[in-house]
PDB file of C-alpha atoms in Angstrom:
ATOM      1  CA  UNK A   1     -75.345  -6.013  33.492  1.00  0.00           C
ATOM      2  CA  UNK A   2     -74.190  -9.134  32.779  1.00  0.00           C
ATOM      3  CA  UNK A   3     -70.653  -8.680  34.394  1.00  0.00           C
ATOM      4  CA  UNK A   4     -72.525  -7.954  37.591  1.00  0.00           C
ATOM      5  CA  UNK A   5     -75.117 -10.733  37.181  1.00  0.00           C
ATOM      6  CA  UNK A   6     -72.180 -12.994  36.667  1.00  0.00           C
ATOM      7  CA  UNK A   7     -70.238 -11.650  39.818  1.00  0.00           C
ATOM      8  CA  UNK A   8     -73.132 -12.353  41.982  1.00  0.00           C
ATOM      9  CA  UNK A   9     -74.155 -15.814  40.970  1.00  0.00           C
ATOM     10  CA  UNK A  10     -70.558 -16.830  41.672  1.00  0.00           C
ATOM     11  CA  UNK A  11     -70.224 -15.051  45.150  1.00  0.00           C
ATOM     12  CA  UNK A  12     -73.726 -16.653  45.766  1.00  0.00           C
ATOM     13  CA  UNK A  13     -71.763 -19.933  44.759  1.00  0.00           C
ATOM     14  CA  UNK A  14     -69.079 -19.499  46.762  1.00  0.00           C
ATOM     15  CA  UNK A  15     -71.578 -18.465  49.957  1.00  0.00           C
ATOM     16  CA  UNK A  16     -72.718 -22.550  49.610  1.00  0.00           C
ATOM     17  CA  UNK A  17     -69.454 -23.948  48.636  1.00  0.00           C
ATOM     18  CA  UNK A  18     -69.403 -25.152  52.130  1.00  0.00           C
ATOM     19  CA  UNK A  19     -72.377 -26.241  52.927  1.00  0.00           C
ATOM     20  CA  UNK A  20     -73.319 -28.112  49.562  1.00  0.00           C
ATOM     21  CA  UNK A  21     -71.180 -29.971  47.251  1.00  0.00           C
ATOM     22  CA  UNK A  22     -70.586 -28.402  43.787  1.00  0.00           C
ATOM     23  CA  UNK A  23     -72.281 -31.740  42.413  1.00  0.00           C
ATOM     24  CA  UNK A  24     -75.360 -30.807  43.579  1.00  0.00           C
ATOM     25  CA  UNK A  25     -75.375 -27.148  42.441  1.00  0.00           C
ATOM     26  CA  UNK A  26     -74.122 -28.280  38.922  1.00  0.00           C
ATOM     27  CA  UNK A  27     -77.059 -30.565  38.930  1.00  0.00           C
ATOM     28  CA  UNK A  28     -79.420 -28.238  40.014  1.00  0.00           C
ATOM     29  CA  UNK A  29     -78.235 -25.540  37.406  1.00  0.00           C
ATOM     30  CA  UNK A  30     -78.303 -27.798  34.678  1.00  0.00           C
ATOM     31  CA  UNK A  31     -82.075 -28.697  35.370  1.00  0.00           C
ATOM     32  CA  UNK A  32     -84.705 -27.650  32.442  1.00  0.00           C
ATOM     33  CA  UNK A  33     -87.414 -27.809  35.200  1.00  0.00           C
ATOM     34  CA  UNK A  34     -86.289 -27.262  38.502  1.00  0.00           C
ATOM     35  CA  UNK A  35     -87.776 -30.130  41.114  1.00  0.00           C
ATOM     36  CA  UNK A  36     -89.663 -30.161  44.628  1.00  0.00           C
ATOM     37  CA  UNK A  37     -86.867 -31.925  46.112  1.00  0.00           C
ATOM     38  CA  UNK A  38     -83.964 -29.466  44.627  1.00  0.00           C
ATOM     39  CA  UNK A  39     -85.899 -26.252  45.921  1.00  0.00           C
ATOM     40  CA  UNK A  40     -86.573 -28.031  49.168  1.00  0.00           C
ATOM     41  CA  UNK A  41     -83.176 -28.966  49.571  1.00  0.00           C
ATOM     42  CA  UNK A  42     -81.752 -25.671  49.119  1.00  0.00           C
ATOM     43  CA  UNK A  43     -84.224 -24.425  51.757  1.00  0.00           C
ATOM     44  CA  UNK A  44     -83.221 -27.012  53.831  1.00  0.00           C
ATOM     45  CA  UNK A  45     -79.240 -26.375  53.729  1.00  0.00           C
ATOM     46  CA  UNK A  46     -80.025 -22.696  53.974  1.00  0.00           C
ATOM     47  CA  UNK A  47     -81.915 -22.979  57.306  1.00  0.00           C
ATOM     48  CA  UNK A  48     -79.795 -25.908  58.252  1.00  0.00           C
ATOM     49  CA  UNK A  49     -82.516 -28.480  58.645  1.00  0.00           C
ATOM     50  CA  UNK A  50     -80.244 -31.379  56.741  1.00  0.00           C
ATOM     51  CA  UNK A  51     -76.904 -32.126  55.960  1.00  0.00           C
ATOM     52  CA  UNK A  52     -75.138 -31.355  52.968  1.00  0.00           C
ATOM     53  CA  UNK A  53     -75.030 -34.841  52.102  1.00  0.00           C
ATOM     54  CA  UNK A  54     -79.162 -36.124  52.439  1.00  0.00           C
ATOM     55  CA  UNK A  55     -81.242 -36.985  49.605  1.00  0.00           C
ATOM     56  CA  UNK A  56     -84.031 -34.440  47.928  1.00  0.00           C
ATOM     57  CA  UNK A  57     -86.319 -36.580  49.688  1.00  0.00           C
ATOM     58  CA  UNK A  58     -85.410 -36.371  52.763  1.00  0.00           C
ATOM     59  CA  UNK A  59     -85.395 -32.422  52.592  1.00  0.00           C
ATOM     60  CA  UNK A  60     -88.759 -32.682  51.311  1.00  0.00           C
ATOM     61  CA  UNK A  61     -90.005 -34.601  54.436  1.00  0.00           C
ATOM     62  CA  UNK A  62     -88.222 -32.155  56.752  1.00  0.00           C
ATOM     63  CA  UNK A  63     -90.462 -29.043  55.271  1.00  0.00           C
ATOM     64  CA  UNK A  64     -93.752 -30.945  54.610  1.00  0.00           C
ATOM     65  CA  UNK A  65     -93.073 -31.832  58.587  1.00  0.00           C
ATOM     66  CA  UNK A  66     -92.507 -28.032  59.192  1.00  0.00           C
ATOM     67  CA  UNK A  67     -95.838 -27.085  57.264  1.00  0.00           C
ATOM     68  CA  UNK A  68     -93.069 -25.379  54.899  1.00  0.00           C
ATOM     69  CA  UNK A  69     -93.980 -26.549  51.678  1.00  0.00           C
ATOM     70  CA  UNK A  70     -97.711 -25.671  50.320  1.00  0.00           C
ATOM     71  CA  UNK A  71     -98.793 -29.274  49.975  1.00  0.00           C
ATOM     72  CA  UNK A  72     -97.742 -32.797  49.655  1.00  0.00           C
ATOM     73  CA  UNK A  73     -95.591 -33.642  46.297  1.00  0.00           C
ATOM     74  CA  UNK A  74     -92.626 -35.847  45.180  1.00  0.00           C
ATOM     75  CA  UNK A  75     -89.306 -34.917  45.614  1.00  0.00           C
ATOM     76  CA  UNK A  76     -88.591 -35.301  41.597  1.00  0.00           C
ATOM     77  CA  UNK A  77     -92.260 -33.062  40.710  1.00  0.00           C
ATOM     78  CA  UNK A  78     -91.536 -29.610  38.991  1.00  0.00           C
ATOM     79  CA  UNK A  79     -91.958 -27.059  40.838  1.00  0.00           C
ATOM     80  CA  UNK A  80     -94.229 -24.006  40.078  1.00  0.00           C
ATOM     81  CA  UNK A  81     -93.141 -20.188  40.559  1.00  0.00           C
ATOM     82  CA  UNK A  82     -95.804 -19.788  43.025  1.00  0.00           C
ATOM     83  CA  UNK A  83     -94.602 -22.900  45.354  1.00  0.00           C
ATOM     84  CA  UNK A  84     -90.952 -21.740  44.758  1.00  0.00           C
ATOM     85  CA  UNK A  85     -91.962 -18.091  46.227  1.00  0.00           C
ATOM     86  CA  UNK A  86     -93.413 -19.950  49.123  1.00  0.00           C
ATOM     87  CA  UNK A  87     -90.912 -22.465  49.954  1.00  0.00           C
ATOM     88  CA  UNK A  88     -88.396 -19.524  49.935  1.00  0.00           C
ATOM     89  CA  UNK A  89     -90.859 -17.732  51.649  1.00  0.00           C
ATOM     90  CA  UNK A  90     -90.077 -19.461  54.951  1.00  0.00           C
ATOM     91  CA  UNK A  91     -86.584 -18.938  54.781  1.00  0.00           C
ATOM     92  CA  UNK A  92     -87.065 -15.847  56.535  1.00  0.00           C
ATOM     93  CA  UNK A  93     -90.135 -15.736  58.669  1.00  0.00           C
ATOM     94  CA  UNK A  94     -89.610 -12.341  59.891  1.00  0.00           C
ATOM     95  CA  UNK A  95     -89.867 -11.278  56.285  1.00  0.00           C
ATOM     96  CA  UNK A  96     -91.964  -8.121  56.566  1.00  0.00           C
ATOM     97  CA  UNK A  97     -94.690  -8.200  53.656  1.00  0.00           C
ATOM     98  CA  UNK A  98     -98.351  -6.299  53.118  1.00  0.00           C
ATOM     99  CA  UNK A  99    -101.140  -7.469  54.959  1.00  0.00           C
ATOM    100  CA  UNK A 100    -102.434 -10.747  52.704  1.00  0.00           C
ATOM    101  CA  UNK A 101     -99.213 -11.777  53.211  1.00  0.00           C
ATOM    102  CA  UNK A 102     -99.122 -11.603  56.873  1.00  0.00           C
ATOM    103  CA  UNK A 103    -102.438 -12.973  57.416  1.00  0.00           C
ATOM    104  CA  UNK A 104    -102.094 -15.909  54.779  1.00  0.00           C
ATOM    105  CA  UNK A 105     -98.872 -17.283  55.632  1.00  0.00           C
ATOM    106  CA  UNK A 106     -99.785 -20.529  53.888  1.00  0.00           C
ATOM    107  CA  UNK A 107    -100.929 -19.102  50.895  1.00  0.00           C
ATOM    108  CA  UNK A 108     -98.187 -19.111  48.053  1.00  0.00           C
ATOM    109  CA  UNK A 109    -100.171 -16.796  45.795  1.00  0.00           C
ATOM    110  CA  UNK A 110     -99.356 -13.953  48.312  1.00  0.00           C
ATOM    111  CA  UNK A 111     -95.326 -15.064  49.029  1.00  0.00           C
ATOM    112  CA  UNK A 112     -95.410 -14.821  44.838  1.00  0.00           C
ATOM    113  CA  UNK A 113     -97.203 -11.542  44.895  1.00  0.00           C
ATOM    114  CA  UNK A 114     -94.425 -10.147  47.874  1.00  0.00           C
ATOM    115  CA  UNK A 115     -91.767 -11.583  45.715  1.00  0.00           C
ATOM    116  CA  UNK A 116     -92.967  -9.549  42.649  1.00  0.00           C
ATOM    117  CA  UNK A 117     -93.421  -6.471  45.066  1.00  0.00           C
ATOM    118  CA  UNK A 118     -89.852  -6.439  46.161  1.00  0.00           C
ATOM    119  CA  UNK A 119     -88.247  -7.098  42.681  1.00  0.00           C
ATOM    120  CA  UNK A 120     -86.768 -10.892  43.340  1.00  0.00           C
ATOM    121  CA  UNK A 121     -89.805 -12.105  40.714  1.00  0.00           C
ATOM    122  CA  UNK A 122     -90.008 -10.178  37.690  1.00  0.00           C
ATOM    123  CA  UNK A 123     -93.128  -8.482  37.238  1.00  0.00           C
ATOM    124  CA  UNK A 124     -93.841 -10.793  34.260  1.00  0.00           C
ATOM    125  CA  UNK A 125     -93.803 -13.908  36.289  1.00  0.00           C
ATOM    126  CA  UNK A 126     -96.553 -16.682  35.549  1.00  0.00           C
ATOM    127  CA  UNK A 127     -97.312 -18.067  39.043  1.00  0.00           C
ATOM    128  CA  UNK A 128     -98.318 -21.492  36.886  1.00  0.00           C
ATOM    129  CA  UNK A 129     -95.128 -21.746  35.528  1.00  0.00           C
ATOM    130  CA  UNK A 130     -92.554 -24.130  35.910  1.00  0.00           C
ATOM    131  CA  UNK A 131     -88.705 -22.835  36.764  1.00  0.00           C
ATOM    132  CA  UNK A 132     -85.685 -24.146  35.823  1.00  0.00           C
ATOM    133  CA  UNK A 133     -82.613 -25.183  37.749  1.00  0.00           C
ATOM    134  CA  UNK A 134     -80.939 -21.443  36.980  1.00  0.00           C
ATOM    135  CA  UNK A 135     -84.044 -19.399  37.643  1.00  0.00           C
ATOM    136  CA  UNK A 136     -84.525 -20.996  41.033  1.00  0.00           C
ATOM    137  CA  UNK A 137     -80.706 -20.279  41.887  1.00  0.00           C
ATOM    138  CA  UNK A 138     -81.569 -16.909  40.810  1.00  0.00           C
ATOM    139  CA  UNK A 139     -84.668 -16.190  42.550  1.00  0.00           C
ATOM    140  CA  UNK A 140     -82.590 -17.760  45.645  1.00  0.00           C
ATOM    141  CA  UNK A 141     -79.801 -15.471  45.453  1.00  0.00           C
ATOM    142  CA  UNK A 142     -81.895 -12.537  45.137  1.00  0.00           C
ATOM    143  CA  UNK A 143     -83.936 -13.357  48.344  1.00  0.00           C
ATOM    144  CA  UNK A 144     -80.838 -13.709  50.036  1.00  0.00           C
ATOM    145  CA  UNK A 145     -79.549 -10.094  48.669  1.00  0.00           C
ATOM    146  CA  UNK A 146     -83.304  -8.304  49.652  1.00  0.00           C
ATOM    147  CA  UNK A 147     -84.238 -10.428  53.073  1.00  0.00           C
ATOM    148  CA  UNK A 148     -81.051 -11.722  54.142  1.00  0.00           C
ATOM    149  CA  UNK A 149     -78.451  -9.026  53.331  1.00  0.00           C
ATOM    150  CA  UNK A 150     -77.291  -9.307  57.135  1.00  0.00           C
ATOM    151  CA  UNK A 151     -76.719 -12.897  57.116  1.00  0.00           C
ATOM    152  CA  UNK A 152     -73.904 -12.342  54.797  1.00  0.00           C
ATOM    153  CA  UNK A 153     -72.411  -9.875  57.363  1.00  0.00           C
ATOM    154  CA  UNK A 154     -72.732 -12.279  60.296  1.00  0.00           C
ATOM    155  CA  UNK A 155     -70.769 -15.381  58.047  1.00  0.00           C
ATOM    156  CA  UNK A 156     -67.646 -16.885  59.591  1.00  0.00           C
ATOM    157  CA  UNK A 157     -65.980 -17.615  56.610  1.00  0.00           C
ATOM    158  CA  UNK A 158     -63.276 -19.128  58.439  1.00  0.00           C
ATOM    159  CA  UNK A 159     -63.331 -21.899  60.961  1.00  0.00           C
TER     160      UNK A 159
END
């Protein structure tokens, strides 16, 4: 389990190599409590909002200007599981999802509850509870696997 665990968090490493600088992932993996402005940054890159080279601030303005993030916060805040599953949340806005989910697209309770549904959260998850650097990787990579697995087939690795 671990072998395979291991495999994936290094392809999903390699999938941002160029589009973030390994600083920035080291940083981020070595957090005890992940921040507003790392998880808002990743979003960012992701849906290519910002350059690989702006500040956790400046990714944070980009989202709370795209009614992305839940509410207003610093960039250097921890983050909560519940406003992690949201920010990710709109990632993919064609993510299908039950009907609370649908209706209350600005509700992070129900992107953490869809999260939990589709296996990315564990079922244990405390929606109040802070995540670290690694678990917000994690969580990352796993959305990407469940609600992305065709962006990874449409990647140019080569340019």
């Amino acid at each position: 389990m671990k072998r395979i665990f291991s495999a994936l968090f290094i392809l999903f490493i390699g999938s941002l190599a160029f589009a973030q600088s390994a600083d920035v992932i080291t940083e981020i993996l070595g957090a005890e409590q992940a921040t507003y402005g790392q998880v808002c940054y990743l979003s960012a890159i992701h849906q290519g909002l910002i350059a690989d080279d702006a500040s956790y601030e400046d990714a944070v303005n980009v989202l709370l200007e795209k009614g992305q993030i839940p509410e207003d916060v610093g960039s250097y805040d921890s983050v909560y599981m519940a406003n992690l599953a949201f920010i990710y949340a709109q990632i993919w806005p064609n993510m299908k999802g039950g009907l609370m989910f649908r209706l209350t697209k600005d509700s992070p309770r129900y992107a953490f509850k869809k999260f939990k549904s589709d296996g990315v959260i564990s079922e244990k998850a405390d929606p109040n509870a802070y995540v670290s650097g690694r678990e917000a990787l994690n969580i990352l990579t796993a959305c990407m696997m469940v609600y992305g697995a065709d962006e990874c087939m449409d990647m140019d690795i080569e340019e």
